[in-house]
XYZ file of C-alpha atoms in Angstrom:
402
model
C -24.756 -30.532 -18.220
C -25.095 -33.978 -16.627
C -27.955 -36.342 -17.286
C -29.198 -36.048 -13.711
C -30.488 -32.516 -14.052
C -29.582 -28.922 -14.748
C -25.972 -27.923 -14.211
C -24.624 -24.567 -13.054
C -25.929 -21.569 -14.944
C -23.561 -20.411 -17.658
C -23.562 -16.642 -17.393
C -22.747 -14.630 -20.467
C -21.438 -11.115 -20.279
C -24.945 -9.791 -20.960
C -26.364 -11.893 -18.135
C -23.781 -10.516 -15.733
C -24.681 -6.952 -16.674
C -28.349 -7.767 -16.150
C -27.571 -9.123 -12.668
C -25.687 -5.974 -11.710
C -28.464 -3.804 -13.066
C -30.993 -5.608 -10.884
C -28.821 -5.343 -7.789
C -27.155 -1.996 -8.227
C -28.619 -0.078 -11.143
C -27.267 0.475 -14.646
C -23.577 0.500 -15.446
C -21.974 3.940 -15.703
C -22.234 5.356 -19.182
C -19.221 6.250 -21.349
C -18.692 9.974 -21.657
C -17.526 12.309 -24.379
C -14.222 13.344 -22.836
C -11.969 16.149 -23.984
C -8.297 15.561 -24.704
C -7.198 16.426 -21.156
C -9.739 14.078 -19.569
C -8.766 11.284 -21.957
C -5.134 11.799 -21.065
C -5.933 11.605 -17.348
C -7.940 8.426 -17.874
C -5.132 6.791 -19.819
C -2.658 7.866 -17.135
C -4.811 6.150 -14.490
C -4.861 2.951 -16.542
C -1.060 3.006 -16.811
C -0.526 3.825 -13.136
C -2.955 1.137 -11.979
C -2.503 -1.884 -14.255
C -4.312 -5.142 -13.628
C -1.448 -6.655 -11.647
C -1.340 -3.741 -9.225
C -5.090 -3.733 -8.700
C -5.311 -7.464 -8.058
C -2.026 -7.736 -6.164
C -3.044 -4.933 -3.819
C -6.518 -6.014 -2.884
C -9.024 -5.709 -5.718
C -11.038 -8.698 -6.851
C -9.947 -9.901 -10.296
C -13.438 -9.511 -11.759
C -13.596 -5.925 -10.508
C -10.178 -5.142 -11.991
C -11.279 -6.532 -15.369
C -14.511 -4.537 -15.198
C -12.707 -1.339 -14.194
C -10.242 -1.502 -17.061
C -13.045 -2.458 -19.411
C -15.119 0.565 -18.436
C -12.063 2.816 -18.716
C -11.434 1.536 -22.248
C -15.023 2.512 -23.095
C -14.292 5.994 -21.700
C -16.121 5.736 -18.411
C -14.185 8.030 -16.026
C -11.951 5.975 -13.721
C -13.187 7.360 -10.414
C -16.851 6.953 -11.332
C -16.319 3.372 -12.516
C -14.316 2.345 -9.443
C -16.889 3.873 -7.065
C -19.662 1.981 -8.857
C -17.767 -1.262 -8.300
C -17.213 -0.331 -4.663
C -20.940 0.162 -4.186
C -21.616 -3.224 -5.795
C -19.251 -4.886 -3.310
C -20.948 -3.129 -0.406
C -24.261 -4.570 -1.567
C -22.724 -8.042 -1.619
C -21.215 -7.547 1.834
C -24.458 -6.336 3.369
C -26.443 -9.176 1.792
C -23.940 -11.702 3.130
C -24.192 -10.193 6.608
C -27.982 -10.462 6.568
C -27.628 -14.135 5.646
C -25.080 -14.799 8.367
C -22.195 -15.406 5.935
C -19.629 -13.336 7.783
C -16.529 -14.610 5.972
C -18.101 -13.679 2.639
C -19.101 -10.297 4.035
C -15.574 -9.632 5.273
C -14.060 -10.341 1.849
C -16.636 -8.171 0.083
C -16.002 -5.270 2.472
C -12.264 -5.493 1.799
C -12.907 -5.622 -1.962
C -15.145 -2.555 -1.653
C -12.395 -0.746 0.237
C -9.962 -1.521 -2.580
C -12.349 -0.149 -5.195
C -12.842 3.120 -3.326
C -9.123 3.391 -2.579
C -8.213 3.042 -6.252
C -11.092 5.379 -7.143
C -9.541 8.311 -5.281
C -5.988 7.731 -6.484
C -6.221 9.740 -9.756
C -7.508 12.748 -7.776
C -4.025 13.942 -6.942
C -4.688 17.145 -5.011
C -6.694 16.947 -1.810
C -10.298 18.013 -2.255
C -13.678 17.418 -0.664
C -14.401 14.765 -3.291
C -11.133 12.916 -2.697
C -11.655 13.016 1.079
C -15.216 11.699 0.755
C -14.146 8.755 -1.418
C -11.186 8.015 0.835
C -13.526 8.028 3.833
C -15.685 5.439 2.061
C -12.597 3.273 1.533
C -11.712 3.597 5.212
C -15.263 2.803 6.340
C -15.439 -0.318 4.166
C -12.066 -1.552 5.413
C -13.131 -0.902 8.998
C -16.284 -2.999 8.468
C -14.194 -5.839 7.099
C -11.672 -5.505 9.930
C -14.449 -5.894 12.493
C -15.215 -9.308 11.021
C -11.587 -10.474 11.118
C -10.404 -12.885 13.811
C -8.696 -11.533 15.771
C -9.916 -8.038 15.027
C -7.626 -5.245 13.893
C -6.787 -2.518 16.396
C -6.917 1.063 15.116
C -3.808 2.875 16.361
C -3.165 6.597 16.657
C 0.520 7.321 17.244
C 1.420 10.832 18.471
C 3.829 12.775 16.252
C 4.556 16.495 15.850
C 1.336 17.581 17.526
C -0.812 15.240 15.411
C -1.186 11.509 14.980
C -0.081 8.784 12.585
C -2.950 6.429 11.768
C -2.564 2.689 11.435
C -4.059 -0.788 11.790
C -2.322 -3.220 14.157
C -2.988 -6.823 13.133
C -2.141 -9.580 15.633
C -1.423 -13.227 14.774
C -3.867 -15.557 16.540
C -2.484 -17.520 19.476
C 0.914 -15.802 19.576
C 1.963 -14.020 22.759
C 4.206 -10.949 22.330
C 5.004 -11.459 18.643
C 7.624 -9.497 16.754
C 6.086 -6.859 14.517
C 6.673 -5.333 11.102
C 5.574 -1.812 10.151
C 4.381 -1.641 6.528
C 3.901 1.573 4.557
C 3.719 2.832 1.002
C 4.870 5.916 -0.852
C 3.297 8.754 -2.791
C -0.053 7.171 -3.671
C -0.042 3.511 -2.567
C -1.045 3.649 1.092
C -1.382 1.294 4.021
C -4.442 -0.854 3.164
C -2.906 -1.533 -0.235
C -0.412 -3.769 1.612
C -3.007 -5.791 3.487
C -2.017 -8.960 1.606
C 1.597 -8.629 2.707
C 0.448 -8.126 6.299
C -1.580 -11.347 6.144
C 1.542 -13.218 5.005
C 3.338 -11.952 8.121
C 0.462 -12.993 10.379
C 0.543 -16.509 8.946
C 4.176 -16.742 10.100
C 3.481 -15.610 13.652
C 4.315 -11.910 13.342
C 2.191 -8.851 14.009
C 1.835 -6.197 11.318
C 1.186 -2.480 11.563
C -0.246 -0.986 8.371
C 0.754 2.663 8.737
C 0.107 5.960 6.974
C 3.050 8.286 7.539
C 3.143 12.068 7.022
C 1.743 12.974 3.616
C 0.026 9.604 3.236
C -3.512 8.252 3.430
C -5.588 8.911 6.521
C -2.749 10.701 8.281
C -2.801 13.353 5.544
C -6.247 13.360 3.963
C -8.280 13.192 7.159
C -5.642 14.179 9.725
C -3.921 17.041 7.910
C -0.323 15.939 8.556
C 1.891 16.472 5.523
C 5.332 15.264 4.505
C 8.045 17.129 6.398
C 11.855 17.210 6.580
C 13.241 14.370 8.640
C 10.222 12.185 7.867
C 12.122 9.179 9.260
C 11.335 10.557 12.734
C 7.687 9.674 12.148
C 8.464 6.033 11.432
C 10.828 5.968 14.408
C 7.890 7.149 16.521
C 5.945 4.132 15.270
C 8.860 1.832 16.148
C 8.921 3.227 19.676
C 5.145 2.909 19.984
C 5.241 -0.783 19.097
C 8.190 -1.506 21.393
C 6.125 -0.054 24.253
C 2.914 -1.842 23.212
C 1.818 -4.443 25.791
C 0.875 -7.018 23.137
C 3.990 -6.745 20.954
C 7.434 -8.252 21.519
C 10.787 -6.507 21.576
C 11.725 -6.835 17.887
C 10.299 -4.506 15.256
C 11.059 -4.473 11.535
C 10.041 -2.026 8.819
C 8.926 -2.653 5.241
C 8.672 0.319 2.903
C 7.289 0.220 -0.624
C 8.080 2.535 -3.569
C 8.950 5.987 -2.171
C 8.220 4.401 1.207
C 11.260 2.214 0.578
C 13.382 5.351 0.778
C 11.584 6.264 4.025
C 12.349 2.780 5.388
C 16.043 2.923 4.474
C 16.418 6.340 6.106
C 14.625 5.141 9.238
C 16.817 2.063 9.532
C 19.931 4.200 9.025
C 18.955 6.617 11.793
C 17.257 4.343 14.367
C 19.249 1.443 15.852
C 16.061 -0.023 17.331
C 14.965 -1.237 13.869
C 15.654 -4.985 13.885
C 15.298 -5.605 10.127
C 14.488 -3.502 7.067
C 12.957 -4.400 3.710
C 12.886 -1.971 0.774
C 10.567 -2.851 -2.113
C 10.758 -0.747 -5.265
C 12.682 2.051 -3.575
C 15.626 4.241 -4.539
C 18.748 5.649 -2.913
C 18.007 8.952 -4.680
C 14.247 9.226 -5.318
C 14.405 12.565 -7.148
C 15.409 10.469 -10.178
C 11.712 9.871 -10.918
C 11.213 13.505 -11.938
C 13.697 13.138 -14.785
C 11.472 10.480 -16.375
C 8.050 11.570 -15.147
C 8.059 15.338 -14.484
C 4.371 15.368 -13.555
C 5.081 13.069 -10.607
C 6.041 16.276 -8.845
C 2.307 16.934 -8.424
C 2.006 13.937 -6.094
C 4.904 15.219 -4.006
C 3.271 18.644 -3.884
C 0.122 16.981 -2.543
C 2.167 15.142 0.074
C 3.721 18.453 1.135
C 0.374 20.245 1.168
C 1.327 23.098 -1.153
C 1.767 23.815 -4.842
C 5.420 24.812 -5.110
C 7.088 22.446 -7.608
C 10.591 23.648 -6.766
C 10.100 22.835 -3.087
C 8.721 19.434 -4.035
C 11.858 18.666 -6.014
C 14.010 19.797 -3.101
C 12.026 17.548 -0.755
C 12.826 14.539 -2.941
C 16.495 15.543 -3.153
C 16.630 15.731 0.636
C 15.413 12.105 0.869
C 18.596 10.787 -0.762
C 20.362 8.322 1.502
C 23.725 10.051 1.167
C 22.339 13.063 3.068
C 22.427 10.898 6.228
C 25.946 9.540 5.785
C 28.644 10.918 8.092
C 32.402 10.630 8.158
C 32.272 8.789 11.498
C 30.249 5.993 9.905
C 26.924 7.043 11.376
C 23.918 7.166 9.083
C 24.366 3.636 7.776
C 21.920 0.741 7.957
C 23.097 -1.484 10.789
C 20.291 -4.051 10.769
C 19.671 -6.894 8.280
C 18.579 -5.431 4.949
C 16.557 -6.885 2.066
C 16.106 -4.930 -1.170
C 13.557 -6.113 -3.754
C 13.294 -4.631 -7.225
C 12.158 -5.243 -10.764
C 14.846 -4.839 -13.419
C 12.558 -2.940 -15.837
C 10.978 -0.791 -13.062
C 9.986 2.442 -14.859
C 9.712 4.540 -11.668
C 12.997 3.911 -9.858
C 15.991 2.477 -11.712
C 17.378 -0.840 -10.538
C 20.835 0.778 -10.299
C 19.608 3.190 -7.621
C 18.010 0.313 -5.732
C 21.360 -1.495 -5.810
C 23.033 1.582 -4.327
C 20.942 1.181 -1.159
C 23.110 -1.845 -0.355
C 26.146 0.452 -0.239
C 24.679 2.023 2.914
C 24.452 -1.334 4.717
C 26.709 -1.776 7.736
C 25.721 -5.402 8.249
C 26.877 -8.551 6.477
C 23.253 -9.677 6.256
C 22.299 -7.456 3.322
C 21.082 -8.758 -0.007
C 19.044 -7.864 -3.058
C 16.507 -9.893 -5.026
C 15.747 -8.753 -8.588
C 12.958 -9.995 -10.847
C 14.079 -9.753 -14.470
C 10.494 -9.064 -15.553
C 9.382 -7.303 -12.377
C 7.358 -4.124 -12.623
C 7.321 -1.362 -10.021
C 7.075 -2.931 -6.552
C 6.889 -6.322 -8.274
C 3.102 -6.190 -8.508
C 3.265 -8.888 -11.198
C 4.771 -11.393 -8.734
C 2.758 -10.447 -5.665
C 2.465 -13.875 -4.043
C 6.141 -14.700 -4.513
C 7.092 -11.241 -3.233
C 4.959 -11.601 -0.101
C 6.379 -15.055 0.651
C 9.952 -13.874 0.096
C 9.548 -10.908 2.448
C 7.530 -12.714 5.120
C 9.944 -15.666 5.254
C 12.889 -13.256 5.472
C 11.354 -11.299 8.360
C 10.397 -14.524 10.149
C 14.042 -15.633 10.050
C 15.435 -12.272 11.214
C 12.889 -11.449 13.910
C 12.664 -14.826 15.624
C 13.954 -15.110 19.202
C 17.754 -15.575 19.077
C 17.631 -18.004 22.020
C 14.567 -20.136 21.326
C 14.535 -19.753 17.548
C 10.791 -19.107 17.691
C 8.907 -16.205 16.112
C 7.794 -15.011 19.528
């Protein structure tokens, strides 16, 4: 404290709790959980470590609080929803005071809390849908305060629609665009940070939920289906016809979505560049290490048949597209990112994706300490991918990103 007067208040942990209690009510109480509930809580903590929470949109303080409550045996979903409500209070207070940038950030943080709250609820239910709707509503409120605003897209496919957010870079006319999507449980808004990195480099970004993912599944009822790459091709075609987007579209798939991206690039020559983060040439491999992962695939499919879920993963293998005449290979520039100790998909199967490249511009970047989807190097990952797309999608004549 300086001699001129009182310095900033030094908040202790108890003081912080008291503040939250005044603003939002008491913290959730620990519960006496049975062995199954404890196992589910510990599984959530492993599936959503600090680096994933922070790297994919959650405020660091919220991530610390969430893991702290989980350690004290507060159920994950209840704790994350409580934190989401606290962020909504902050956002609404900031709006009333005219602090719109603060409000926008708090709405996005609230959306992250609700999104991670519903993740452990594997099978679709009224509770999962209600929490997911809260995540969507909070993100929408934040998107309305963004400049320029985000356009909500509905892309027709198989009698339904694919839901996404189209984000435009300010001041860029007809920019190239990159479609970003996740896998079994990490869905479009989780990749908001990567989309912002693209916008900063003059590219548009479409955060997309494909069949079996996010809003497209939970609120729209469209499940994973054979030939899922056709859905992402529909999104490519939609952007190429969009009046505000240029004539070059890339795709960026994460985790199981990396397999979707590779298959799309191998079957659609309109894809101008493809990035695979944390993907696999043969994604059924995950069931050999984590048999219960089949439950997430069952949810994506919309039914409870484990054998069919395994078959669905087997059918996503890249070699099922390969043909003797050379078709079914990835003809566009290809970037594969992976962590060497990735516990979900082995680095060897990520390397095998390169074998399907039919373009000299194909390379792989491996982090020796990288976790699944390289959550623990999020900033470096986003810069690596965004710089790579900026180089591949720029105008071949002018050299510009537009």
